[in-house]
Each structure stands twice: as structure tokens, then as C-alpha cells.
Amino acid sequence: MHNERYIPSNNGGEPVGLAFGKAILLGEHAVVLGAPALVVGLPDCMTARDGGPAETLSVSVEPWGLSIEADAKEDLGSRALSALDDALGEAGVPRTSRDRRVLVSAGVPPRAGLGSSAALAISVGRLVARLAGREDLLAPKKSAELVKGSETVFHGRPSGVDAAAAATGGVGAFARSLGLTPVEHPSTIHLLIASSGERPPAREMVQHVSRLAERTTAARRQLSQLGDLAIAGASLLIRSNLRGLGEAMNEAHSLLSKLGVSTKELDLLVEECRLGGAFGAKLTGAGGGGCVVALCPPDKAETMLCRLQKTASWARHFVIEGGGEVPGGSARRGRGSREDD
Ligand code: MEV
């Protein structure tokens, strides 16, 4: 993880608040019950800018057509913003810095399993902190802490993986008890993320899986396998075995299907990614709609993106830079290669 990336180096002097989107490569749902998840912070996803003083903290996200004001008695978005405003107040940010109109540009769709609510709250929180001269609140742990309340409004009792990834970026292993641990990966990874266009009822999906786990040993076994795959996936990524990681993702998709959180549309997108040459593909996030994530060879990514843009309601290619050493081998930077190439 490259923690310095949440601080913009130079934006012409204009203060901005940045945050990452998130894609879970392995371990969603299992992470709610304490198992680890392998997660990627997606770059260039959320940028908040100051639009001047306002009566109360208010936010507009242009590509989403969203405009909300902090209000504890209104719709979910306004309540979440009000919770963020309260957390900033409790952290000592004065009302004069919080009563702003904030303009946000988003590079991911809302409610699609890509951590958009956490990313939005973190980018707004960071902008307000910068305006107040509170650089101490920009650090990933502090920023993630500030959005706990707003995430609870949206998700009930989230694992915290969305906020951790949105605040930190890079690739990491997340567990409730340990937080986010960076996973250094020598190879650059190419991810294609495509949305089915269905808006997933994330909270209901999490409740459905938790109830299933209470009732059946099969579901408990599947969740434990999902957690094991996340641990194995992190180690495959560290060793640049992208083919192995892709296979783990394929396996995770079939386990998630057995848990009842895939849809026909998600299955079709997964199939299309695999036929297009992906190392592996699966649904990402809570499921019941939303997005699929595919890990692909670098030379196939753009062709696959063109095909996906015809069938998916939204699709984007993300490049996550690698660096460092392959354990027991020579340095390989950004080749998107696999262990046994
Ligand atoms: C949602 O992004 C991921 C889930 O595991 C829920 C959570 O971790 O809070 C489904």
C-alpha cells in the first residue's frame, strides 16, 4: 500500500479530498464473520472539491445526479452525511469549516459493490479536514475512523473493509480484528470491473448470508472456504502467480453462487470475462447485482474492455502497479506475469 497517495502532491494549490473505490478480490461475506479478505483500493475514483460556504454540510456528486444535505432525519444519504458531520465535529473540526458545499467527481457508479459510500464519505471528510488545517485527519486510519458512523447508516454492521480500502489504496488483506495489512505484489495487475446495472440490496444480502450461516453447516463451510481462498490468494499474488489467483477467484464465484448472492446477469458477465481470456472472474461485494471483477492478462485487457462496454451497463479497466521482489526470485516490476512464466 502506498499511504502517501491519499495526499495529492500538487493540485494547483486547490485543496481536494481523495479516496479510492474498492474491489474485493476474495473473501466478501466471510470477512463479516471475522475471516480475512483480499481487497484492492481502486485509484482515481473520488475527488471532493470546495464549492464555498453553505448553511450546512452539503454534497453534490455530478455523475450520479446526487445532491444531499446533512440532516439526521432525512433519507439515508442525508443521515450518513449528518453522521460524518458529527464525527468531524467530535474530532474538533469547527462548524465554520464543516458548513461547506462540496462538489465531488466520482469514477465508479453508486451502489454497485465498489465501496462508493465509504469513498464518498472519506473524500468529503478529507476535504473538510484540509480546509480546517487538520492534516492529521487525512491519515488512512483516522479517515476510516471518521466514516464509521456514516457507513453504519448505510450498511448496518459493516466489516470495515470498504472504509479501509477507500482510505488507503493499493492491495491489502483486511480482517476485522487486524485492520488492513498491505500486500506487496511484484506484478502489476490488470482488473476489469463491469456492472450488471442491477442495484444490489447490500444490507439484505449480508443478512441473508448471516442467516444461512446460522442455519446450515454447508453455508458455514462455504464461508470458511472463502476465507481460506483469501489467504491463499494473497500468497499467490505475492508470488506473482496470477493464473493461480484467477483460479481462486473462479472458485470463490461458485461458492458465492452457492450462498445465493449471484444473479443471472452477474454469471453472464463472469462467463464473458472468462471466455475473453481472463485468468479468473467473480462477483465482487455483497452481490445480488452490482459488479464483477476480472483479473486479466495485460495484452487482453483493452479488447476485453471494449467487449464488456457493449454488454455491461458500466465497465472500466484499472491498472494496479506492482513493485518489489518475487520471494526467492529476481525483481520483476509491473509485468503482470505469473510465478511460472
Ligand atoms: C461489502 O463490500 C462486502 C461484504 O463483505 C460486507 C462487509 O464486509 O461489510 C459483503
Coordinates of C-alpha atoms and ligand atoms in Angstrom, one line a residue:
M1 CA 0.0 0.0 0.0
H2 CA 1.3 3.5 -0.8
N3 CA -0.1 5.6 2.0
E4 CA 1.2 8.8 0.6
R5 CA -1.2 8.5 -2.3
Y6 CA -4.1 9.9 -0.3
I7 CA -2.3 13.3 -0.2
P8 CA -2.4 15.0 -3.6
S9 CA 1.1 16.2 -4.5
N10 CA 0.1 19.2 -6.4
N11 CA -3.4 20.3 -7.5
G12 CA -2.6 23.9 -8.4
G13 CA -2.9 24.8 -4.8
E14 CA -6.7 23.9 -4.7
P15 CA -7.5 21.7 -1.7
V16 CA -9.1 18.4 -2.6
G17 CA -10.2 15.3 -0.7
L18 CA -9.3 12.0 -2.3
A19 CA -10.5 8.4 -1.8
F20 CA -10.2 5.1 -3.6
G21 CA -13.0 2.8 -4.7
K22 CA -12.7 -0.8 -3.6
A23 CA -12.9 -4.2 -5.2
I24 CA -12.8 -7.4 -3.1
L25 CA -10.8 -10.0 -5.0
L26 CA -11.5 -12.7 -2.4
G27 CA -13.4 -13.0 0.9
E28 CA -16.6 -11.0 0.8
H29 CA -19.2 -12.1 3.3
A30 CA -16.6 -14.3 5.1
V31 CA -15.0 -11.0 6.2
V32 CA -18.2 -10.0 8.0
L33 CA -17.7 -13.1 10.2
G34 CA -14.1 -12.3 11.0
A35 CA -12.2 -14.1 8.1
P36 CA -9.7 -12.2 6.0
A37 CA -10.5 -10.6 2.6
L38 CA -8.1 -9.7 -0.2
V39 CA -9.0 -6.2 -1.3
V40 CA -7.9 -3.6 -3.8
G41 CA -8.2 0.2 -3.5
L42 CA -9.2 1.5 -6.9
P43 CA -7.4 4.6 -8.0
D44 CA -8.9 7.8 -9.4
C45 CA -12.4 7.1 -8.0
M46 CA -13.4 10.0 -5.8
T47 CA -12.3 13.7 -5.7
A48 CA -14.0 16.2 -3.5
R49 CA -13.6 20.0 -4.1
D50 CA -14.8 23.0 -2.1
G51 CA -17.8 24.8 -3.6
G52 CA -17.8 27.6 -0.9
P53 CA -19.7 28.2 2.3
A54 CA -23.2 26.8 2.8
E55 CA -25.9 26.6 5.6
T56 CA -24.9 23.1 6.4
L57 CA -22.5 20.4 5.0
S58 CA -23.9 19.6 1.6
V59 CA -22.6 17.3 -1.2
S60 CA -23.3 17.1 -4.9
V61 CA -22.0 14.2 -7.0
E62 CA -22.4 15.3 -10.5
P63 CA -22.2 12.0 -12.5
W64 CA -24.7 10.4 -10.0
G65 CA -27.1 13.3 -10.1
L66 CA -27.0 13.2 -6.3
S67 CA -27.4 16.3 -4.1
I68 CA -27.7 15.9 -0.3
E69 CA -27.5 18.0 2.8
A70 CA -26.5 16.7 6.3
D71 CA -29.8 16.0 8.1
A72 CA -30.2 13.3 10.7
K73 CA -34.0 13.0 10.0
E74 CA -34.0 12.6 6.2
D75 CA -33.1 9.9 3.6
L76 CA -30.2 7.5 4.0
G77 CA -27.7 9.8 2.2
S78 CA -28.5 12.8 4.3
R79 CA -28.4 10.8 7.5
A80 CA -25.0 9.4 6.5
L81 CA -23.7 12.9 5.8
S82 CA -25.0 14.1 9.1
A83 CA -23.1 11.2 10.9
L84 CA -19.9 12.3 9.1
D85 CA -20.6 15.9 10.1
D86 CA -21.0 14.8 13.7
A87 CA -17.7 12.7 13.6
L88 CA -15.8 15.7 12.2
G89 CA -17.3 17.9 14.9
E90 CA -16.3 15.4 17.6
A91 CA -12.8 15.4 16.1
G92 CA -12.6 19.1 16.8
V93 CA -13.3 20.5 13.3
P94 CA -15.2 23.7 13.8
R95 CA -18.6 24.3 12.3
T96 CA -17.3 27.1 10.1
S97 CA -15.1 24.6 8.2
R98 CA -17.9 22.0 8.1
D99 CA -20.7 24.2 6.7
R100 CA -19.5 23.9 3.1
R101 CA -20.9 22.9 -0.3
V102 CA -18.8 20.0 -1.5
L103 CA -18.6 19.1 -5.2
V104 CA -17.5 15.5 -5.9
S105 CA -16.4 13.8 -9.1
A106 CA -16.8 10.0 -9.0
G107 CA -15.1 7.4 -11.2
V108 CA -17.3 4.5 -10.0
P109 CA -21.1 4.0 -10.1
P110 CA -23.1 4.3 -6.8
R111 CA -24.4 1.2 -5.1
A112 CA -22.5 -1.3 -7.3
G113 CA -20.4 -3.1 -4.7
L114 CA -17.4 -0.8 -5.2
G115 CA -17.4 0.9 -1.9
S116 CA -18.8 4.1 -3.2
S117 CA -20.5 5.2 0.1
A118 CA -17.2 4.8 2.0
A119 CA -15.2 6.5 -0.7
L120 CA -17.6 9.4 -0.9
A121 CA -17.6 10.0 2.9
I122 CA -13.8 9.7 3.0
S123 CA -13.2 12.2 0.2
V124 CA -15.6 14.7 1.8
G125 CA -14.1 14.2 5.3
R126 CA -10.6 14.7 3.9
L127 CA -11.6 17.9 2.1
V128 CA -13.2 19.3 5.2
A129 CA -10.2 18.3 7.3
R130 CA -7.8 20.0 4.8
L131 CA -10.0 23.2 4.8
A132 CA -9.7 23.2 8.6
G133 CA -5.9 22.7 8.5
R134 CA -6.3 19.3 10.2
E135 CA -3.8 17.3 8.1
D136 CA -3.7 14.7 11.0
L137 CA -7.2 13.6 10.0
L138 CA -6.0 12.6 6.5
A139 CA -4.1 9.5 7.6
P140 CA -5.9 6.3 6.5
K141 CA -6.8 5.0 9.9
K142 CA -8.1 8.4 11.1
S143 CA -10.1 8.9 7.8
A144 CA -11.6 5.4 8.1
E145 CA -12.5 6.0 11.7
L146 CA -14.3 9.2 10.8
V147 CA -16.7 7.4 8.4
K148 CA -17.7 4.6 10.8
G149 CA -21.0 6.3 11.6
S150 CA -21.9 7.1 8.0
E151 CA -21.1 3.5 7.0
T152 CA -23.3 2.2 9.8
V153 CA -26.2 4.2 8.5
F154 CA -25.8 2.5 5.1
H155 CA -24.7 -1.0 5.9
G156 CA -25.8 -1.8 9.5
R157 CA -22.7 -3.5 10.9
P158 CA -20.1 -3.5 8.1
S159 CA -16.8 -5.3 8.5
G160 CA -14.9 -2.0 7.8
V161 CA -13.2 -3.4 4.6
D162 CA -14.8 -0.7 2.4
A163 CA -13.6 2.2 4.5
A164 CA -10.1 0.8 5.0
A165 CA -9.6 0.2 1.2
A166 CA -11.2 3.6 0.3
A167 CA -8.8 5.4 2.7
T168 CA -5.6 3.5 1.9
G169 CA -5.5 2.2 -1.7
G170 CA -3.1 -0.4 -3.1
V171 CA -3.7 -4.1 -2.3
G172 CA -4.3 -5.4 1.2
A173 CA -5.5 -8.2 3.4
F174 CA -8.3 -7.0 5.7
A175 CA -9.6 -8.7 8.8
R176 CA -12.0 -7.1 11.4
S177 CA -9.5 -7.8 14.2
L178 CA -6.3 -6.7 12.4
G179 CA -7.5 -4.0 10.0
L180 CA -5.7 -3.7 6.7
T181 CA -2.2 -5.2 6.1
P182 CA -0.5 -4.2 2.8
V183 CA 0.2 -7.0 0.4
E184 CA 3.3 -6.2 -1.7
H185 CA 2.9 -7.7 -5.2
P186 CA 5.7 -7.6 -7.7
S187 CA 3.5 -7.8 -10.7
T188 CA 1.3 -5.0 -12.0
I189 CA -2.3 -6.3 -12.0
H190 CA -5.0 -5.5 -14.6
L191 CA -8.5 -5.6 -13.4
L192 CA -11.7 -5.2 -15.4
I193 CA -14.7 -4.2 -13.4
A194 CA -18.1 -4.4 -15.0
S195 CA -21.6 -3.6 -13.6
S196 CA -24.7 -5.6 -14.4
G197 CA -26.7 -2.4 -13.8
E198 CA -28.8 -4.1 -11.0
R199 CA -28.6 -2.2 -7.8
P200 CA -27.7 -4.7 -5.1
P201 CA -29.6 -4.6 -1.8
A202 CA -26.2 -5.0 0.1
R203 CA -27.6 -4.9 3.6
E204 CA -30.2 -7.7 2.7
M205 CA -27.5 -9.8 1.0
V206 CA -25.3 -9.6 4.2
Q207 CA -28.3 -10.5 6.4
H208 CA -29.3 -13.4 4.0
V209 CA -25.8 -14.9 4.2
S210 CA -25.6 -14.5 8.0
R211 CA -28.9 -16.2 8.5
L212 CA -27.9 -19.0 6.2
A213 CA -24.6 -19.5 8.2
E214 CA -26.7 -19.7 11.4
R215 CA -28.9 -22.4 9.9
T216 CA -26.7 -24.6 7.7
T217 CA -23.3 -26.3 8.1
A218 CA -22.9 -26.1 4.3
A219 CA -23.0 -22.3 4.3
R220 CA -20.6 -22.2 7.2
R221 CA -18.2 -24.5 5.3
Q222 CA -18.5 -22.3 2.2
L223 CA -17.8 -19.2 4.1
S224 CA -14.8 -20.8 5.7
Q225 CA -13.5 -21.8 2.3
L226 CA -14.0 -18.2 1.1
G227 CA -11.8 -17.1 3.9
D228 CA -9.1 -19.7 3.1
L229 CA -9.2 -18.7 -0.6
A230 CA -8.4 -15.1 0.5
I231 CA -5.4 -16.2 2.5
A232 CA -4.2 -18.4 -0.4
G233 CA -4.9 -15.6 -2.9
A234 CA -2.7 -13.1 -1.0
S235 CA 0.2 -15.6 -1.1
L236 CA -0.4 -16.3 -4.8
L237 CA -0.3 -12.6 -5.5
I238 CA 2.9 -12.1 -3.5
R239 CA 4.5 -14.9 -5.7
S240 CA 3.1 -13.3 -8.9
N241 CA 1.1 -16.4 -9.6
L242 CA -1.8 -14.5 -11.4
R243 CA -3.1 -17.7 -13.0
G244 CA -3.5 -19.3 -9.6
L245 CA -5.1 -16.2 -8.2
G246 CA -7.6 -16.2 -11.1
E247 CA -8.4 -19.8 -10.4
A248 CA -9.1 -18.9 -6.7
M249 CA -11.4 -16.1 -7.9
N250 CA -13.3 -18.6 -10.1
E251 CA -13.7 -20.9 -7.2
A252 CA -14.9 -18.0 -5.0
H253 CA -17.6 -17.1 -7.5
S254 CA -19.0 -20.6 -7.4
L255 CA -19.0 -20.6 -3.6
L256 CA -20.8 -17.2 -3.6
S257 CA -23.3 -18.6 -6.1
K258 CA -24.0 -21.5 -3.7
L259 CA -24.6 -18.9 -1.0
G260 CA -27.3 -17.4 -3.3
V261 CA -25.7 -14.0 -3.8
S262 CA -25.0 -14.2 -7.6
T263 CA -27.5 -13.3 -10.3
K264 CA -28.1 -14.5 -13.9
E265 CA -26.6 -11.2 -15.1
L266 CA -23.5 -11.5 -12.9
D267 CA -23.0 -15.1 -14.1
L268 CA -23.2 -14.0 -17.7
L269 CA -20.6 -11.2 -17.2
V270 CA -18.3 -13.6 -15.3
E271 CA -18.6 -16.1 -18.2
E272 CA -17.9 -13.4 -20.8
C273 CA -14.7 -12.3 -18.9
R274 CA -13.5 -16.0 -18.8
L275 CA -14.2 -16.5 -22.5
G276 CA -12.4 -13.3 -23.2
G277 CA -9.2 -14.7 -21.7
A278 CA -9.3 -13.6 -18.0
F279 CA -7.2 -15.5 -15.5
G280 CA -10.4 -15.5 -13.4
A281 CA -13.6 -13.6 -12.7
K282 CA -16.2 -13.3 -10.0
L283 CA -18.8 -11.1 -8.5
T284 CA -17.4 -8.5 -6.1
G285 CA -19.0 -7.0 -3.0
A286 CA -22.2 -8.2 -1.4
G287 CA -23.7 -9.5 -4.7
G288 CA -27.4 -9.6 -5.6
G289 CA -26.4 -7.3 -8.5
G290 CA -23.6 -4.8 -8.8
C291 CA -20.3 -5.7 -10.3
V292 CA -17.9 -8.5 -11.4
V293 CA -14.2 -8.2 -11.2
A294 CA -11.9 -10.0 -13.7
L295 CA -8.1 -10.4 -13.4
C296 CA -6.7 -10.3 -16.9
P297 CA -3.5 -10.7 -18.9
P298 CA -2.3 -7.1 -19.8
D299 CA -2.4 -7.8 -23.5
K300 CA -6.1 -8.8 -23.4
A301 CA -7.4 -6.1 -21.1
E302 CA -8.3 -3.4 -23.7
T303 CA -10.1 -5.9 -26.1
M304 CA -12.0 -7.3 -23.2
L305 CA -13.0 -3.8 -22.0
C306 CA -14.4 -3.0 -25.5
R307 CA -16.5 -6.2 -25.5
L308 CA -17.7 -5.6 -21.9
Q309 CA -18.7 -2.0 -22.7
K310 CA -21.2 -3.4 -25.2
T311 CA -22.9 -5.8 -22.7
A312 CA -22.3 -4.2 -19.2
S313 CA -24.0 -1.1 -18.0
W314 CA -20.6 0.3 -17.0
A315 CA -17.1 -1.1 -17.3
R316 CA -13.6 0.2 -16.5
H317 CA -10.0 -1.1 -16.7
F318 CA -7.9 -0.5 -13.6
V319 CA -4.1 -0.9 -13.5
I320 CA -2.7 -1.5 -10.1
E321 CA 1.1 -1.0 -10.2
G322 CA 3.3 -3.7 -8.7
G323 CA 6.8 -3.4 -7.4
G324 CA 9.4 -5.2 -5.3
E325 CA 10.8 -8.7 -5.3
V326 CA 9.3 -12.0 -6.1
P327 CA 10.1 -14.0 -2.9
G328 CA 13.0 -16.3 -3.7
G329 CA 13.4 -14.8 -7.2
S330 CA 14.6 -11.8 -9.1
A331 CA 12.9 -8.4 -9.1
R332 CA 10.0 -8.1 -11.5
R333 CA 8.3 -4.8 -11.9
G334 CA 5.0 -4.4 -13.4
R335 CA 5.0 -7.4 -15.8
G336 CA 1.6 -8.8 -15.0
S337 CA 3.4 -12.1 -15.1
R338 CA 2.8 -15.3 -13.2
E339 CA 5.0 -17.2 -11.0
D340 CA 5.9 -19.9 -13.5
D341 CA 6.3 -17.7 -16.6
Ligands
MEV1 C1 -19.3 -5.4 1.0 O1 -18.4 -4.6 0.3 C2 -18.6 -6.6 1.5 C3 -19.3 -7.5 2.4 O2 -18.4 -8.5 2.9 C4 -19.9 -6.7 3.6 C5 -18.9 -6.2 4.6 O3 -17.7 -6.6 4.6 O4 -19.3 -5.4 5.4 C6 -20.4 -8.3 1.7

